[in-house]
Tab-separated table of C-alpha atoms in Angstrom:
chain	number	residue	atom	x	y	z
A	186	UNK	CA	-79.807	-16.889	110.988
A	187	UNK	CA	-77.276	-14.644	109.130
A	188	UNK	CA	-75.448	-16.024	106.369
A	189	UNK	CA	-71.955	-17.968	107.271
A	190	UNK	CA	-73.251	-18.801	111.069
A	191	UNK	CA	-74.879	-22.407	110.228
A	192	UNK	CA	-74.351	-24.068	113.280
A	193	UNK	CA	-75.388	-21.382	115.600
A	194	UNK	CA	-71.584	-19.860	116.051
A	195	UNK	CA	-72.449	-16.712	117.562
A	196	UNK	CA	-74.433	-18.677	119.995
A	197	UNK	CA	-71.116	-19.648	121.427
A	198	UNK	CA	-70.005	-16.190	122.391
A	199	UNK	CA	-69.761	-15.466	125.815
A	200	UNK	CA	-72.604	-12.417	126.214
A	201	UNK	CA	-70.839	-9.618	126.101
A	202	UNK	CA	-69.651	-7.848	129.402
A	203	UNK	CA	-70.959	-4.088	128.844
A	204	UNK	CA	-74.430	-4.965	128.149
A	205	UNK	CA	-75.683	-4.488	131.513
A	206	UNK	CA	-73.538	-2.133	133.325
A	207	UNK	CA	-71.151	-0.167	131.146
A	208	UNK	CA	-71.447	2.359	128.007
A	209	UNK	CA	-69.360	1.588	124.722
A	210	UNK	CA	-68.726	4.080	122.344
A	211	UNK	CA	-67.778	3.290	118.987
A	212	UNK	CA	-66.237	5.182	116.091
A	213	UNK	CA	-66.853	4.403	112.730
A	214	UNK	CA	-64.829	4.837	109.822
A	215	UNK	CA	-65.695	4.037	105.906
A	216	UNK	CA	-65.977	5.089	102.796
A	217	UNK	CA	-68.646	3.034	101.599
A	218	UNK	CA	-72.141	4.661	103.295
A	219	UNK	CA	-74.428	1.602	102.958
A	220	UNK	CA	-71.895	-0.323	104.750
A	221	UNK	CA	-71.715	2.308	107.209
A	222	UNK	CA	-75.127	2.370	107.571
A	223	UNK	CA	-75.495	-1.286	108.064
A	224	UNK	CA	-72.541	-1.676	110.856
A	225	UNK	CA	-74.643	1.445	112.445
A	226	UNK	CA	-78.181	-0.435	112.611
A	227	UNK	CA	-76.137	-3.778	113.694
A	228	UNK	CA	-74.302	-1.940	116.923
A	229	UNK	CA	-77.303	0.382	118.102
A	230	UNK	CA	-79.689	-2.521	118.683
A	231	UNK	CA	-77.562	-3.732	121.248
A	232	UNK	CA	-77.444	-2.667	124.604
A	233	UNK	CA	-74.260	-0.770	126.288
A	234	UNK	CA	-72.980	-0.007	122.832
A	235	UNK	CA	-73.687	4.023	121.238
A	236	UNK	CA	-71.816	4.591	117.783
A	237	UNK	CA	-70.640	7.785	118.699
A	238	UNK	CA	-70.325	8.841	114.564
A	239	UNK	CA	-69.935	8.288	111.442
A	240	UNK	CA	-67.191	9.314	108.711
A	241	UNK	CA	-65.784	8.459	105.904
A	242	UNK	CA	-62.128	9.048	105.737
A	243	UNK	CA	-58.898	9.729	108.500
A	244	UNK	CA	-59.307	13.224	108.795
A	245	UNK	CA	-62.518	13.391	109.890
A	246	UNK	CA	-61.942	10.235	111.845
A	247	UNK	CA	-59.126	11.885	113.998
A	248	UNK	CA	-61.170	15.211	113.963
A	249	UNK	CA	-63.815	13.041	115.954
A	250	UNK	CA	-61.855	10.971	118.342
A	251	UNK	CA	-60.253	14.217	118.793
A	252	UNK	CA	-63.645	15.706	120.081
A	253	UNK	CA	-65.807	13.137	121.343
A	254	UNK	CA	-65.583	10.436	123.825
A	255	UNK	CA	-64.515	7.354	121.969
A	256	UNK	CA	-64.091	4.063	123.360
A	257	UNK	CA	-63.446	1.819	120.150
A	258	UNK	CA	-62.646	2.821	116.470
A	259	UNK	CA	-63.832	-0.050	113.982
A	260	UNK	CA	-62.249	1.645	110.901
A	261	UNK	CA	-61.785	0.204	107.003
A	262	UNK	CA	-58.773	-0.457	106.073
A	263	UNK	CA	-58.361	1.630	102.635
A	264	UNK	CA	-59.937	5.092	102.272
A	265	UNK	CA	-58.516	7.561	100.004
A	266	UNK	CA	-58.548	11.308	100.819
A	267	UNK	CA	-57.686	11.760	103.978
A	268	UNK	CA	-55.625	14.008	105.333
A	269	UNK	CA	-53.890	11.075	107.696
A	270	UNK	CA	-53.991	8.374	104.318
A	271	UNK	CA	-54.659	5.150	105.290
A	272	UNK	CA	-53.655	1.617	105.524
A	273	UNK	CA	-50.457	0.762	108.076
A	274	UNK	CA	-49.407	4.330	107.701
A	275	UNK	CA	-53.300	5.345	109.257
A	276	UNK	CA	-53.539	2.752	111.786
A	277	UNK	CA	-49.984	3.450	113.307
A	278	UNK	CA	-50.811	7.159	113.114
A	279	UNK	CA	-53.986	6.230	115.257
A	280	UNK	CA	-52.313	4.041	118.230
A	281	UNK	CA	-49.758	6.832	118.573
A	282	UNK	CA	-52.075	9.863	118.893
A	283	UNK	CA	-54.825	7.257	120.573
A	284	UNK	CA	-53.231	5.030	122.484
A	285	UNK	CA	-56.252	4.055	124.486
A	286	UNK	CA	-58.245	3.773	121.926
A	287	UNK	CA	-58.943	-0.289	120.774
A	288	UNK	CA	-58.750	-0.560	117.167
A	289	UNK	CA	-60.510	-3.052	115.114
A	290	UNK	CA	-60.232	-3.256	111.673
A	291	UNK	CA	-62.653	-4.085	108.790
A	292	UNK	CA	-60.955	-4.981	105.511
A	293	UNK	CA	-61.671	-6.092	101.857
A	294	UNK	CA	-58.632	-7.106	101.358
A	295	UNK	CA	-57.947	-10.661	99.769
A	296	UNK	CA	-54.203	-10.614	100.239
A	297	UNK	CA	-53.115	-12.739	102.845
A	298	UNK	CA	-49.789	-10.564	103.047
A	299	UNK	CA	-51.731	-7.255	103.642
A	300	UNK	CA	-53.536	-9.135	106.411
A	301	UNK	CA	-50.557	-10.194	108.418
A	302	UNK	CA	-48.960	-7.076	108.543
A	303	UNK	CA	-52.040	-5.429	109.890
A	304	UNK	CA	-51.218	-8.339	112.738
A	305	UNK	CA	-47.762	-7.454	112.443
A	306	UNK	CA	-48.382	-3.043	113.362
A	307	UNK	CA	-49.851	-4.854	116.740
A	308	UNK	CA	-53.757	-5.053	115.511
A	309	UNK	CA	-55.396	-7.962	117.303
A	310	UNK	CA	-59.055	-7.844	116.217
A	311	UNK	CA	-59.425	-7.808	111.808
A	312	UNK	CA	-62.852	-8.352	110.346
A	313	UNK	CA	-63.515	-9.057	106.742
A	314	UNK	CA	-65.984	-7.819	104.518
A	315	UNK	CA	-66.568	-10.844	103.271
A	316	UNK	CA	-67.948	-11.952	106.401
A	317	UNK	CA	-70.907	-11.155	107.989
A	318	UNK	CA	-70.870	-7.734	109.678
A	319	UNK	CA	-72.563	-9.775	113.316
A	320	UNK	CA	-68.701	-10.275	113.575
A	321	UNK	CA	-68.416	-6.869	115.125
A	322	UNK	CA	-69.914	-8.018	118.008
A	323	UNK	CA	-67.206	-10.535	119.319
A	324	UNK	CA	-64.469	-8.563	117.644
A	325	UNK	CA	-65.675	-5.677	119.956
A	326	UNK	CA	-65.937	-7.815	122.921
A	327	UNK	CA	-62.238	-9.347	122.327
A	328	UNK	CA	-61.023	-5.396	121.865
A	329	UNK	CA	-62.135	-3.979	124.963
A	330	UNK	CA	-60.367	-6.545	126.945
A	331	UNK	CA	-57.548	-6.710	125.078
A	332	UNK	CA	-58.213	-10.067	123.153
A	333	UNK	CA	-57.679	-11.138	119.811
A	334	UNK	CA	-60.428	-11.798	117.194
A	335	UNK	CA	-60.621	-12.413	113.436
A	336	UNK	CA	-63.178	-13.473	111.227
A	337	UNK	CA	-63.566	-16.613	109.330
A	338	UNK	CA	-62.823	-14.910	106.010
A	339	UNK	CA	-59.357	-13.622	107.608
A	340	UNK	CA	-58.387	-17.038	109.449
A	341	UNK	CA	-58.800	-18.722	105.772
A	342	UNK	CA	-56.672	-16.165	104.308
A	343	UNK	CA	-54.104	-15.739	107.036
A	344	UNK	CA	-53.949	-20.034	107.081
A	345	UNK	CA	-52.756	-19.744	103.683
A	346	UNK	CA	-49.781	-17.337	105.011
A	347	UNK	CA	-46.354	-18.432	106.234
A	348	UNK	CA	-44.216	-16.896	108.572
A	349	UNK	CA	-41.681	-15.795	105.922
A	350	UNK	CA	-44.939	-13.933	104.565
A	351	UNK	CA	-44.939	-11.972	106.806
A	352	UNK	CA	-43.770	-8.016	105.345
A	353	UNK	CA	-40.365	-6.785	106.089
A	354	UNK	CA	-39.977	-10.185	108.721
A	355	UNK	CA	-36.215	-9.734	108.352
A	356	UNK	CA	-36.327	-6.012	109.253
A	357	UNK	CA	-35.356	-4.411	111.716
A	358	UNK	CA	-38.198	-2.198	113.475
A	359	UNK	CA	-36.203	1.128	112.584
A	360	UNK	CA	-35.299	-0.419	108.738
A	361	UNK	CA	-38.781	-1.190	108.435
A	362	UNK	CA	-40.246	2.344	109.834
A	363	UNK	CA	-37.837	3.781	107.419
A	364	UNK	CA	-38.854	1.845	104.573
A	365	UNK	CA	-42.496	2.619	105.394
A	366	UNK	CA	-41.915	6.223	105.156
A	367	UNK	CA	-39.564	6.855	102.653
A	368	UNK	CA	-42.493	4.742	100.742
A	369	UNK	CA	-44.886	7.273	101.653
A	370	UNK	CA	-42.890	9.716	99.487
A	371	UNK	CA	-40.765	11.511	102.527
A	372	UNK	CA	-37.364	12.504	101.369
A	373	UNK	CA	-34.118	11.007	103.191
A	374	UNK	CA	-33.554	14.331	104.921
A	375	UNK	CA	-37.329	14.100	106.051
A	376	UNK	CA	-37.196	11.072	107.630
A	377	UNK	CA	-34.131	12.142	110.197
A	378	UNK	CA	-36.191	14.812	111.003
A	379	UNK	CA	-39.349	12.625	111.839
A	380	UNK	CA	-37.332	10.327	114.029
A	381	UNK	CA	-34.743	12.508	115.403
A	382	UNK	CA	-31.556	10.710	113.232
A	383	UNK	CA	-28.911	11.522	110.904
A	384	UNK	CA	-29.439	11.508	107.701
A	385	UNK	CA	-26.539	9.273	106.981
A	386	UNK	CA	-27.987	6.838	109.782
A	387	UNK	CA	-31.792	6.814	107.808
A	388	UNK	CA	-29.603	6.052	104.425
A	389	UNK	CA	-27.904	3.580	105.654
A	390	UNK	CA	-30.579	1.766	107.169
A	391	UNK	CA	-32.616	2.255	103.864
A	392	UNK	CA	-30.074	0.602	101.615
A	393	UNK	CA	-30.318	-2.244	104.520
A	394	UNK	CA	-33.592	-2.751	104.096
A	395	UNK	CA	-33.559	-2.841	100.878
A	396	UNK	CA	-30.722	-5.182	100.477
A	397	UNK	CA	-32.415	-7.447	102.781
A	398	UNK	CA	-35.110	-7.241	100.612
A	399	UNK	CA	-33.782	-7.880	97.332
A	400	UNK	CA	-34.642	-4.177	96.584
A	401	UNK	CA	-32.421	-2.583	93.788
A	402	UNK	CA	-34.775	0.562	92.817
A	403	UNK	CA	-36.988	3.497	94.284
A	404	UNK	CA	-40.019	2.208	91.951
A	405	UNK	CA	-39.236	-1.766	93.165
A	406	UNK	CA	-39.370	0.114	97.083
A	407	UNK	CA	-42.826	1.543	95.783
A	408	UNK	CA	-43.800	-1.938	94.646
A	409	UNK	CA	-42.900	-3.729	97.691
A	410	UNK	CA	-44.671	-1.309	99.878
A	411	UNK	CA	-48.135	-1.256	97.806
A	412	UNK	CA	-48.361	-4.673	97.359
A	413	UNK	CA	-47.662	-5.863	101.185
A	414	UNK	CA	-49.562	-3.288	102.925
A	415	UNK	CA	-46.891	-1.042	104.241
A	416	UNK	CA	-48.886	1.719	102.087
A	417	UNK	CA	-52.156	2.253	99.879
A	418	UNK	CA	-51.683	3.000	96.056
A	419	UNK	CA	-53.586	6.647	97.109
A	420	UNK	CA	-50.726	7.376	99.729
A	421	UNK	CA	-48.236	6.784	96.852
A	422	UNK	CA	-50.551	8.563	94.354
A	423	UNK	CA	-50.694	11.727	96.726
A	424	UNK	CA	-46.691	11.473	97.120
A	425	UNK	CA	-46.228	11.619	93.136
A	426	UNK	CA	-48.975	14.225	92.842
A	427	UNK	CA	-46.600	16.395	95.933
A	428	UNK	CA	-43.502	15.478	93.719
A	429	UNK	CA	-45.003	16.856	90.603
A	430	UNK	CA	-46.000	20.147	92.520
């Protein structure tokens, strides 16, 4: 029995509903290739379910789901280098180009903020790495009809989170979308563009966010965003670097 299911737990779970009579296909995404290579083993010895590849950061994630039949992405949530970053700024990228597509996530994370706004950009099923990877297999089943599903690791964490945890809770959905971005390192002017506004309508709902926030600079912005998942340091990294240029 794997390590963290005394007590039989997985011998709870309903068997899964594609086993017999319908094909999964599953995209994987991380940076780390023996973890990779251990989710792959895990998924192909089961029945119904084909990993239909293997990558290691966003752009060749999209490039994939772009050209294959994909059913299910089970992605990390931080890999640097990709053309399409990562974190909250990745995964909305994905259910907007993807919508079909069920997302599950796979984190590292320890931060129980980070966590909840994954649940808060509408992503139902999170797995930790902490955990042991046999979690797929329920968080895949919960996916593809829609369910909910988190690990043990994340339920601990997420326990430990209250509601006024949860990032930007106060925001609006359009201050908090601005925020996001304007974190990302897109200018003011930018940002109108992207969402089709003024650019005195973006500032203003900037300097509401961050008022709401307790916000008074661009580097405390920066700070807030990093440290409650809204963006990955290498997002912010790659801004700076495009600043410098």
């Amino acid at each position: 029995m794997p390590a963290g299911f005394e007590g039989g737990i997985l011998q709870h779970i309903p068997p899964l509903p594609w086993a017999t009579s319908v094909t999964i296909r599953i995209a994987i995404a991380d940076d780390h290739p023996v973890l990779l290579a251990g989710m792959e083993h895990l998924l192909q010895s089961r029945p119904g379910l084909v990993v239909a590849g293997l990558v290691k950061n966003s752009t060749a994630l999209v490039e994939l789901v772009s050209s294959t039949s994909v059913d299910v992405v089970v992605t990390d949530f931080s890999m640097p280098h990709g053309r399409y970053g990562d974190g909250i700024a990745m995964l909305r990228f994905l259910q907007r180009r993807f919508p079909k597509i069920h997302l599950v996530v796979l984190t590292g994370t320890e931060s129980p903020l980070v966590l909840a706004n994954i649940q808060a950009a509408g992503i139902r099923c999170i797995i930790s790495k902490a955990d042991p990877l046999e979690h797929l297999l329920p968080a895949l089943q919960a996916a593809c009809n829609d369910g909910s599903y988190v690990s043990p690791e994340v339920q601990k964490l997420l326990a430990g989170a209250t509601a006024g945890d949860v990032p930007g809770a106060s925001l609006s959905k359009r201050e908090s979308e601005v925020l996001r971005m304007y974190a990302e390192g897109l200018s003011v002017i930018e940002i109108a563009v992207r969402i089709g506004r003024s650019r005195k309508t973006v500032s203003t709902q900037k300097i509401a966010a961050m008022r709401k926030l307790g916000l008074g600079t661009d580097a405390e912005v920066f700070q807030y965003a990093i440290a409650h998942g809204l963006v990955n340091a290498s997002q912010l990294a790659r801004a700076k670097a495009s600043d410098a240029g």
